[in-house]
């Protein structure tokens, strides 16, 4: 059914703000209409033929009356084939009616009314005519109007037929038939229309849900790509960037040694450049392979390598003390990155001669401290990408990062990562202002 519900009289099927595309036509959308018309016409041939005999007490002129009765049915079939199928197809496919559709509707009123006037039992044609109007008409109000016109045509035809046949109270009987058929048509049409509209709403909701799912998938893909870019940026900062910065520093030291006429020191610096470059290659390969950078020796051995290399490259005196930790491998990598970031800040900003790295574990989790005896906290050291990224990662693990003045001068970086069972969510809050 195509008409709208009574509460939306005169409104079109779809909201104007969101027109829906015309659905692809089915291969045989009129199959059941063809079957219904054929079956009903064949059924009506029986009362049509017998009615021709019952019209009068004699059989005189029976052939002409039979031709008239069957001609009414033939007119219905021809009208259906000539105009009706095209009009119904447009209605089924939600295509607005054309002049031919309106012509079919008007002729259908005439043919059905005339058929009923010839044979009262032809009022059964209403079983096809009413649904045709509801399918062809895109507005509920118009469908009701056409149904009313059909009821009027059937009522007039019935009154004439009853009057000719001398049936008692022909007008009241015809009126009752028209009212009952009209009422049944409107009730059934309204109910089917509401069922159709409910199905349409469900279809639209399902389509909106599918569209939302597609949007969520696209956003998730974009978020995943952004997260991966951020991860790679942090990994590059924590590994290759710091190693390359060390290469620059060693190269400058080698240049100064050559300028000062100290080939032994220059040779030593160049050897360290080669070692650092090989380490950068290894870090790049590990990054490409997305493998964890701890190596076979675990966290303690990895921190020891970082501390030893930093001391040899910078001349810093670095003390370290570590106890084994029972964190996950990902959290251990986080602590290793914290050591690298802390020592990088000491090298770049502190102007220190000593640094200390301690790693302990208690019931609450692991605590890492990186201290120095330098000039204290510089503004650019708390606003850089390294500390900001470290704070984000540790915060995501439920840990905390603090960076500020040490108790005996210099600067102190503290990183605490809780055990999984005590993880209550990200609470990262570096002192001296959050890293940007």
mmCIF file of N, CA and C in Angstrom, residues 278-396:
data_model
loop_
_atom_site.group_PDB
_atom_site.id
_atom_site.type_symbol
_atom_site.label_atom_id
_atom_site.label_comp_id
_atom_site.label_asym_id
_atom_site.label_seq_id
_atom_site.Cartn_x
_atom_site.Cartn_y
_atom_site.Cartn_z
ATOM 1 N N UNK A 278 76.016 2.052 14.261
ATOM 2 C CA UNK A 278 75.565 0.661 14.192
ATOM 3 C C UNK A 278 74.361 0.440 15.106
ATOM 4 N N UNK A 279 74.396 1.083 16.262
ATOM 5 C CA UNK A 279 73.257 0.947 17.177
ATOM 6 C C UNK A 279 72.008 1.586 16.578
ATOM 7 N N UNK A 280 72.186 2.708 15.873
ATOM 8 C CA UNK A 280 71.037 3.345 15.222
ATOM 9 C C UNK A 280 70.447 2.427 14.158
ATOM 10 N N UNK A 281 71.320 1.740 13.416
ATOM 11 C CA UNK A 281 70.828 0.787 12.414
ATOM 12 C C UNK A 281 70.028 -0.321 13.084
ATOM 13 N N UNK A 282 70.556 -0.831 14.208
ATOM 14 C CA UNK A 282 69.841 -1.890 14.928
ATOM 15 C C UNK A 282 68.501 -1.394 15.453
ATOM 16 N N UNK A 283 68.481 -0.145 15.964
ATOM 17 C CA UNK A 283 67.223 0.417 16.459
ATOM 18 C C UNK A 283 66.219 0.581 15.318
ATOM 19 N N UNK A 284 66.705 1.025 14.158
ATOM 20 C CA UNK A 284 65.801 1.190 13.016
ATOM 21 C C UNK A 284 65.220 -0.148 12.588
ATOM 22 N N UNK A 285 66.054 -1.183 12.571
ATOM 23 C CA UNK A 285 65.554 -2.500 12.200
ATOM 24 C C UNK A 285 64.537 -3.010 13.217
ATOM 25 N N UNK A 286 64.829 -2.772 14.489
ATOM 26 C CA UNK A 286 63.877 -3.197 15.521
ATOM 27 C C UNK A 286 62.570 -2.431 15.402
ATOM 28 N N UNK A 287 62.660 -1.156 15.043
ATOM 29 C CA UNK A 287 61.451 -0.354 14.887
ATOM 30 C C UNK A 287 60.624 -0.840 13.701
ATOM 31 N N UNK A 288 61.296 -1.154 12.606
ATOM 32 C CA UNK A 288 60.580 -1.664 11.437
ATOM 33 C C UNK A 288 59.924 -2.996 11.749
ATOM 34 N N UNK A 289 60.626 -3.825 12.498
ATOM 35 C CA UNK A 289 60.084 -5.137 12.851
ATOM 36 C C UNK A 289 59.109 -5.066 14.007
ATOM 37 N N UNK A 290 58.909 -3.848 14.578
ATOM 38 C CA UNK A 290 58.013 -3.623 15.727
ATOM 39 C C UNK A 290 58.336 -4.564 16.873
ATOM 40 N N UNK A 291 59.595 -4.936 17.031
ATOM 41 C CA UNK A 291 59.988 -5.795 18.148
ATOM 42 C C UNK A 291 60.307 -4.944 19.358
ATOM 43 N N UNK A 292 60.254 -5.547 20.530
ATOM 44 C CA UNK A 292 60.564 -4.840 21.756
ATOM 45 C C UNK A 292 62.076 -4.636 21.848
ATOM 46 N N UNK A 293 62.522 -3.475 22.346
ATOM 47 C CA UNK A 293 63.944 -3.151 22.324
ATOM 48 C C UNK A 293 64.703 -3.612 23.558
ATOM 49 N N UNK A 294 64.136 -4.461 24.385
ATOM 50 C CA UNK A 294 64.820 -4.835 25.617
ATOM 51 C C UNK A 294 65.969 -5.795 25.360
ATOM 52 N N UNK A 295 65.849 -6.608 24.327
ATOM 53 C CA UNK A 295 66.893 -7.591 24.073
ATOM 54 C C UNK A 295 66.761 -8.791 24.995
ATOM 55 N N UNK A 296 67.742 -9.676 24.903
ATOM 56 C CA UNK A 296 67.676 -10.911 25.679
ATOM 57 C C UNK A 296 67.955 -10.693 27.157
ATOM 58 N N UNK A 297 68.664 -9.640 27.499
ATOM 59 C CA UNK A 297 69.030 -9.435 28.898
ATOM 60 C C UNK A 297 67.949 -8.814 29.743
ATOM 61 N N UNK A 298 66.844 -8.381 29.159
ATOM 62 C CA UNK A 298 65.767 -7.792 29.922
ATOM 63 C C UNK A 298 65.986 -6.325 30.212
ATOM 64 N N UNK A 299 65.149 -5.784 31.094
ATOM 65 C CA UNK A 299 65.147 -4.348 31.375
ATOM 66 C C UNK A 299 66.456 -3.886 32.003
ATOM 67 N N UNK A 300 66.960 -4.614 32.984
ATOM 68 C CA UNK A 300 68.166 -4.159 33.682
ATOM 69 C C UNK A 300 69.352 -4.065 32.726
ATOM 70 N N UNK A 301 69.521 -5.071 31.870
ATOM 71 C CA UNK A 301 70.634 -5.035 30.923
ATOM 72 C C UNK A 301 70.460 -3.896 29.924
ATOM 73 N N UNK A 302 69.215 -3.644 29.497
ATOM 74 C CA UNK A 302 68.975 -2.558 28.548
ATOM 75 C C UNK A 302 69.286 -1.207 29.177
ATOM 76 N N UNK A 303 68.869 -0.994 30.428
ATOM 77 C CA UNK A 303 69.173 0.273 31.112
ATOM 78 C C UNK A 303 70.678 0.419 31.303
ATOM 79 N N UNK A 304 71.337 -0.677 31.640
ATOM 80 C CA UNK A 304 72.791 -0.614 31.830
ATOM 81 C C UNK A 304 73.484 -0.209 30.536
ATOM 82 N N UNK A 305 73.025 -0.729 29.408
ATOM 83 C CA UNK A 305 73.628 -0.339 28.128
ATOM 84 C C UNK A 305 73.426 1.148 27.862
ATOM 85 N N UNK A 306 72.208 1.644 28.123
ATOM 86 C CA UNK A 306 71.927 3.065 27.898
ATOM 87 C C UNK A 306 72.803 3.938 28.785
ATOM 88 N N UNK A 307 72.915 3.570 30.068
ATOM 89 C CA UNK A 307 73.701 4.370 31.015
ATOM 90 C C UNK A 307 75.179 4.357 30.635
ATOM 91 N N UNK A 308 75.684 3.174 30.301
ATOM 92 C CA UNK A 308 77.101 3.061 29.951
ATOM 93 C C UNK A 308 77.423 3.888 28.712
ATOM 94 N N UNK A 309 76.580 3.787 27.710
ATOM 95 C CA UNK A 309 76.832 4.546 26.488
ATOM 96 C C UNK A 309 76.749 6.041 26.743
ATOM 97 N N UNK A 310 75.763 6.473 27.528
ATOM 98 C CA UNK A 310 75.622 7.901 27.809
ATOM 99 C C UNK A 310 76.832 8.424 28.561
ATOM 100 N N UNK A 311 77.303 7.651 29.536
ATOM 101 C CA UNK A 311 78.483 8.093 30.279
ATOM 102 C C UNK A 311 79.711 8.182 29.401
ATOM 103 N N UNK A 312 79.877 7.198 28.519
ATOM 104 C CA UNK A 312 81.043 7.215 27.639
ATOM 105 C C UNK A 312 80.957 8.347 26.626
ATOM 106 N N UNK A 313 79.764 8.643 26.136
ATOM 107 C CA UNK A 313 79.614 9.677 25.110
ATOM 108 C C UNK A 313 79.735 11.083 25.672
ATOM 109 N N UNK A 314 79.258 11.302 26.876
ATOM 110 C CA UNK A 314 79.183 12.661 27.423
ATOM 111 C C UNK A 314 80.218 12.947 28.492
ATOM 112 N N UNK A 315 80.841 11.910 29.048
ATOM 113 C CA UNK A 315 81.756 12.114 30.156
ATOM 114 C C UNK A 315 81.064 12.283 31.484
ATOM 115 N N UNK A 316 79.732 12.128 31.505
ATOM 116 C CA UNK A 316 78.993 12.212 32.761
ATOM 117 C C UNK A 316 79.368 11.055 33.673
ATOM 118 N N UNK A 317 79.386 11.340 34.950
ATOM 119 C CA UNK A 317 79.510 10.277 35.946
ATOM 120 C C UNK A 317 78.097 9.837 36.312
ATOM 121 N N UNK A 318 77.744 8.618 35.952
ATOM 122 C CA UNK A 318 76.373 8.146 36.145
ATOM 123 C C UNK A 318 76.389 6.937 37.066
ATOM 124 N N UNK A 319 75.649 7.043 38.145
ATOM 125 C CA UNK A 319 75.457 5.918 39.056
ATOM 126 C C UNK A 319 74.101 5.284 38.778
ATOM 127 N N UNK A 320 74.018 3.998 38.942
ATOM 128 C CA UNK A 320 72.721 3.344 38.784
ATOM 129 C C UNK A 320 72.582 2.204 39.774
ATOM 130 N N UNK A 321 71.344 2.020 40.189
ATOM 131 C CA UNK A 321 71.003 0.936 41.118
ATOM 132 C C UNK A 321 69.614 0.438 40.737
ATOM 133 N N UNK A 322 69.488 -0.856 40.526
ATOM 134 C CA UNK A 322 68.219 -1.406 40.033
ATOM 135 C C UNK A 322 67.890 -2.701 40.748
ATOM 136 N N UNK A 323 66.608 -2.898 40.962
ATOM 137 C CA UNK A 323 66.088 -4.171 41.460
ATOM 138 C C UNK A 323 65.161 -4.748 40.393
ATOM 139 N N UNK A 324 65.052 -6.066 40.299
ATOM 140 C CA UNK A 324 64.162 -6.663 39.294
ATOM 141 C C UNK A 324 62.716 -6.218 39.508
ATOM 142 N N UNK A 325 62.023 -6.004 38.407
ATOM 143 C CA UNK A 325 60.612 -5.614 38.470
ATOM 144 C C UNK A 325 59.777 -6.691 37.782
ATOM 145 N N UNK A 326 58.525 -6.779 38.206
ATOM 146 C CA UNK A 326 57.625 -7.830 37.693
ATOM 147 C C UNK A 326 56.541 -7.254 36.786
ATOM 148 N N UNK A 327 56.847 -6.156 36.143
ATOM 149 C CA UNK A 327 55.875 -5.554 35.233
ATOM 150 C C UNK A 327 55.854 -6.303 33.902
ATOM 151 N N UNK A 328 54.842 -6.002 33.120
ATOM 152 C CA UNK A 328 54.761 -6.591 31.785
ATOM 153 C C UNK A 328 55.887 -6.044 30.913
ATOM 154 N N UNK A 329 56.143 -6.725 29.814
ATOM 155 C CA UNK A 329 57.218 -6.302 28.916
ATOM 156 C C UNK A 329 56.950 -4.911 28.353
ATOM 157 N N UNK A 330 55.686 -4.615 28.035
ATOM 158 C CA UNK A 330 55.357 -3.286 27.510
ATOM 159 C C UNK A 330 55.647 -2.206 28.543
ATOM 160 N N UNK A 331 55.348 -2.470 29.806
ATOM 161 C CA UNK A 331 55.620 -1.487 30.860
ATOM 162 C C UNK A 331 57.123 -1.366 31.114
ATOM 163 N N UNK A 332 57.865 -2.461 30.958
ATOM 164 C CA UNK A 332 59.318 -2.374 31.099
ATOM 165 C C UNK A 332 59.917 -1.513 29.989
ATOM 166 N N UNK A 333 59.390 -1.651 28.778
ATOM 167 C CA UNK A 333 59.844 -0.785 27.683
ATOM 168 C C UNK A 333 59.551 0.670 28.017
ATOM 169 N N UNK A 334 58.423 0.914 28.656
ATOM 170 C CA UNK A 334 58.063 2.271 29.053
ATOM 171 C C UNK A 334 59.101 2.840 30.026
ATOM 172 N N UNK A 335 59.563 2.007 30.961
ATOM 173 C CA UNK A 335 60.589 2.457 31.910
ATOM 174 C C UNK A 335 61.914 2.707 31.196
ATOM 175 N N UNK A 336 62.251 1.857 30.224
ATOM 176 C CA UNK A 336 63.476 2.079 29.459
ATOM 177 C C UNK A 336 63.409 3.405 28.712
ATOM 178 N N UNK A 337 62.264 3.706 28.110
ATOM 179 C CA UNK A 337 62.115 4.983 27.413
ATOM 180 C C UNK A 337 62.222 6.148 28.401
ATOM 181 N N UNK A 338 61.726 5.952 29.602
ATOM 182 C CA UNK A 338 61.821 7.007 30.612
ATOM 183 C C UNK A 338 63.280 7.272 30.977
ATOM 184 N N UNK A 339 64.089 6.201 31.105
ATOM 185 C CA UNK A 339 65.517 6.384 31.383
ATOM 186 C C UNK A 339 66.177 7.144 30.237
ATOM 187 N N UNK A 340 65.885 6.754 29.005
ATOM 188 C CA UNK A 340 66.469 7.435 27.851
ATOM 189 C C UNK A 340 66.080 8.906 27.820
ATOM 190 N N UNK A 341 64.799 9.184 28.095
ATOM 191 C CA UNK A 341 64.338 10.569 28.066
ATOM 192 C C UNK A 341 64.963 11.376 29.193
ATOM 193 N N UNK A 342 65.041 10.770 30.384
ATOM 194 C CA UNK A 342 65.634 11.484 31.509
ATOM 195 C C UNK A 342 67.093 11.827 31.270
ATOM 196 N N UNK A 343 67.875 10.866 30.777
ATOM 197 C CA UNK A 343 69.291 11.132 30.515
ATOM 198 C C UNK A 343 69.466 12.090 29.342
ATOM 199 N N UNK A 344 68.564 12.030 28.349
ATOM 200 C CA UNK A 344 68.634 12.986 27.243
ATOM 201 C C UNK A 344 68.413 14.404 27.745
ATOM 202 N N UNK A 345 67.498 14.584 28.686
ATOM 203 C CA UNK A 345 67.279 15.913 29.264
ATOM 204 C C UNK A 345 68.494 16.374 30.056
ATOM 205 N N UNK A 346 69.124 15.438 30.770
ATOM 206 C CA UNK A 346 70.335 15.798 31.510
ATOM 207 C C UNK A 346 71.409 16.287 30.541
ATOM 208 N N UNK A 347 71.579 15.560 29.433
ATOM 209 C CA UNK A 347 72.614 15.921 28.468
ATOM 210 C C UNK A 347 72.316 17.260 27.805
ATOM 211 N N UNK A 348 71.051 17.507 27.465
ATOM 212 C CA UNK A 348 70.718 18.698 26.676
ATOM 213 C C UNK A 348 70.532 19.948 27.529
ATOM 214 N N UNK A 349 70.038 19.799 28.753
ATOM 215 C CA UNK A 349 69.596 20.987 29.489
ATOM 216 C C UNK A 349 70.286 21.206 30.839
ATOM 217 N N UNK A 350 70.784 20.133 31.456
ATOM 218 C CA UNK A 350 71.149 20.265 32.872
ATOM 219 C C UNK A 350 72.518 20.899 33.094
ATOM 220 N N UNK A 351 73.456 20.726 32.147
ATOM 221 C CA UNK A 351 74.847 21.146 32.365
ATOM 222 C C UNK A 351 75.384 20.497 33.641
ATOM 223 N N UNK A 352 75.100 19.230 33.769
ATOM 224 C CA UNK A 352 75.460 18.505 34.989
ATOM 225 C C UNK A 352 76.751 17.727 34.779
ATOM 226 N N UNK A 353 77.364 17.339 35.896
ATOM 227 C CA UNK A 353 78.539 16.468 35.871
ATOM 228 C C UNK A 353 78.224 15.091 36.433
ATOM 229 N N UNK A 354 77.048 14.961 37.016
ATOM 230 C CA UNK A 354 76.677 13.664 37.625
ATOM 231 C C UNK A 354 75.185 13.415 37.386
ATOM 232 N N UNK A 355 74.854 12.167 37.228
ATOM 233 C CA UNK A 355 73.456 11.750 37.130
ATOM 234 C C UNK A 355 73.307 10.407 37.821
ATOM 235 N N UNK A 356 72.113 10.157 38.320
ATOM 236 C CA UNK A 356 71.841 8.904 39.006
ATOM 237 C C UNK A 356 70.532 8.295 38.529
ATOM 238 N N UNK A 357 70.533 6.994 38.335
ATOM 239 C CA UNK A 357 69.341 6.258 37.897
ATOM 240 C C UNK A 357 69.060 5.169 38.916
ATOM 241 N N UNK A 358 67.859 5.172 39.483
ATOM 242 C CA UNK A 358 67.464 4.129 40.438
ATOM 243 C C UNK A 358 66.118 3.555 40.007
ATOM 244 N N UNK A 359 65.984 2.261 40.159
ATOM 245 C CA UNK A 359 64.740 1.559 39.829
ATOM 246 C C UNK A 359 64.412 0.620 40.976
ATOM 247 N N UNK A 360 63.269 0.845 41.590
ATOM 248 C CA UNK A 360 62.841 0.020 42.718
ATOM 249 C C UNK A 360 61.414 -0.453 42.477
ATOM 250 N N UNK A 361 60.994 -1.416 43.290
ATOM 251 C CA UNK A 361 59.639 -1.945 43.189
ATOM 252 C C UNK A 361 59.105 -2.197 44.584
ATOM 253 N N UNK A 362 57.836 -1.824 44.794
ATOM 254 C CA UNK A 362 57.165 -2.104 46.056
ATOM 255 C C UNK A 362 55.791 -2.678 45.749
ATOM 256 N N UNK A 363 54.926 -2.713 46.755
ATOM 257 C CA UNK A 363 53.611 -3.333 46.559
ATOM 258 C C UNK A 363 52.753 -2.543 45.579
ATOM 259 N N UNK A 364 53.043 -1.257 45.421
ATOM 260 C CA UNK A 364 52.230 -0.427 44.535
ATOM 261 C C UNK A 364 52.687 -0.477 43.087
ATOM 262 N N UNK A 365 53.919 -0.888 42.845
ATOM 263 C CA UNK A 365 54.417 -0.921 41.483
ATOM 264 C C UNK A 365 55.885 -0.575 41.426
ATOM 265 N N UNK A 366 56.353 -0.143 40.257
ATOM 266 C CA UNK A 366 57.755 0.200 40.042
ATOM 267 C C UNK A 366 57.925 1.712 40.080
ATOM 268 N N UNK A 367 59.074 2.146 40.633
ATOM 269 C CA UNK A 367 59.374 3.575 40.721
ATOM 270 C C UNK A 367 60.755 3.806 40.131
ATOM 271 N N UNK A 368 60.827 4.669 39.121
ATOM 272 C CA UNK A 368 62.077 5.031 38.466
ATOM 273 C C UNK A 368 62.399 6.479 38.794
ATOM 274 N N UNK A 369 63.687 6.722 39.161
ATOM 275 C CA UNK A 369 64.142 8.091 39.421
ATOM 276 C C UNK A 369 65.390 8.354 38.586
ATOM 277 N N UNK A 370 65.393 9.510 37.930
ATOM 278 C CA UNK A 370 66.571 9.989 37.202
ATOM 279 C C UNK A 370 66.882 11.374 37.749
ATOM 280 N N UNK A 371 68.025 11.491 38.445
ATOM 281 C CA UNK A 371 68.395 12.750 39.096
ATOM 282 C C UNK A 371 69.713 13.250 38.520
ATOM 283 N N UNK A 372 70.001 14.557 38.728
ATOM 284 C CA UNK A 372 71.277 15.126 38.289
ATOM 285 C C UNK A 372 71.640 16.268 39.219
ATOM 286 N N UNK A 373 72.873 16.774 39.079
ATOM 287 C CA UNK A 373 73.345 17.892 39.902
ATOM 288 C C UNK A 373 73.516 19.147 39.065
ATOM 289 N N UNK A 374 72.673 19.287 38.054
ATOM 290 C CA UNK A 374 72.822 20.397 37.134
ATOM 291 C C UNK A 374 72.159 21.673 37.609
ATOM 292 N N UNK A 375 71.756 22.485 36.634
ATOM 293 C CA UNK A 375 71.242 23.819 36.908
ATOM 294 C C UNK A 375 69.770 23.827 37.313
ATOM 295 N N UNK A 376 69.149 22.684 37.394
ATOM 296 C CA UNK A 376 67.742 22.642 37.782
ATOM 297 C C UNK A 376 66.834 22.493 36.574
ATOM 298 N N UNK A 377 65.579 22.835 36.781
ATOM 299 C CA UNK A 377 64.562 22.630 35.753
ATOM 300 C C UNK A 377 64.534 23.831 34.823
ATOM 301 N N UNK A 378 64.770 23.587 33.550
ATOM 302 C CA UNK A 378 64.632 24.623 32.528
ATOM 303 C C UNK A 378 63.252 24.523 31.901
ATOM 304 N N UNK A 379 62.718 25.665 31.490
ATOM 305 C CA UNK A 379 61.349 25.678 30.953
ATOM 306 C C UNK A 379 61.215 24.781 29.731
ATOM 307 N N UNK A 380 62.199 24.834 28.824
ATOM 308 C CA UNK A 380 62.072 24.044 27.606
ATOM 309 C C UNK A 380 62.201 22.550 27.861
ATOM 310 N N UNK A 381 62.736 22.175 29.033
ATOM 311 C CA UNK A 381 62.862 20.748 29.322
ATOM 312 C C UNK A 381 61.560 20.130 29.775
ATOM 313 N N UNK A 382 60.589 20.932 30.227
ATOM 314 C CA UNK A 382 59.297 20.381 30.654
ATOM 315 C C UNK A 382 58.225 20.583 29.596
ATOM 316 N N UNK A 383 58.563 21.262 28.525
ATOM 317 C CA UNK A 383 57.557 21.524 27.500
ATOM 318 C C UNK A 383 57.856 20.823 26.182
ATOM 319 N N UNK A 384 58.855 19.966 26.166
ATOM 320 C CA UNK A 384 59.213 19.309 24.924
ATOM 321 C C UNK A 384 58.350 18.101 24.635
ATOM 322 N N UNK A 385 58.545 17.577 23.416
ATOM 323 C CA UNK A 385 57.753 16.427 22.972
ATOM 324 C C UNK A 385 58.072 15.179 23.778
ATOM 325 N N UNK A 386 59.354 15.023 24.204
ATOM 326 C CA UNK A 386 59.742 13.803 24.890
ATOM 327 C C UNK A 386 59.002 13.584 26.187
ATOM 328 N N UNK A 387 59.042 14.565 27.083
ATOM 329 C CA UNK A 387 58.346 14.419 28.362
ATOM 330 C C UNK A 387 56.840 14.364 28.170
ATOM 331 N N UNK A 388 56.328 15.121 27.203
ATOM 332 C CA UNK A 388 54.889 15.079 26.941
ATOM 333 C C UNK A 388 54.462 13.688 26.498
ATOM 334 N N UNK A 389 55.206 13.111 25.553
ATOM 335 C CA UNK A 389 54.874 11.764 25.104
ATOM 336 C C UNK A 389 55.027 10.746 26.208
ATOM 337 N N UNK A 390 56.069 10.894 27.020
ATOM 338 C CA UNK A 390 56.264 9.972 28.146
ATOM 339 C C UNK A 390 55.100 10.055 29.123
ATOM 340 N N UNK A 391 54.657 11.275 29.424
ATOM 341 C CA UNK A 391 53.529 11.440 30.343
ATOM 342 C C UNK A 391 52.263 10.803 29.790
ATOM 343 N N UNK A 392 52.036 10.941 28.482
ATOM 344 C CA UNK A 392 50.843 10.334 27.874
ATOM 345 C C UNK A 392 50.877 8.823 27.982
ATOM 346 N N UNK A 393 52.026 8.226 27.664
ATOM 347 C CA UNK A 393 52.109 6.765 27.688
ATOM 348 C C UNK A 393 52.005 6.214 29.104
ATOM 349 N N UNK A 394 52.698 6.837 30.023
ATOM 350 C CA UNK A 394 52.630 6.361 31.408
ATOM 351 C C UNK A 394 51.234 6.587 31.972
ATOM 352 N N UNK A 395 50.628 7.728 31.646
ATOM 353 C CA UNK A 395 49.268 7.980 32.110
ATOM 354 C C UNK A 395 48.291 6.962 31.580
ATOM 355 N N UNK A 396 48.465 6.540 30.320
ATOM 356 C CA UNK A 396 47.579 5.524 29.755
ATOM 357 C C UNK A 396 47.710 4.199 30.486
#
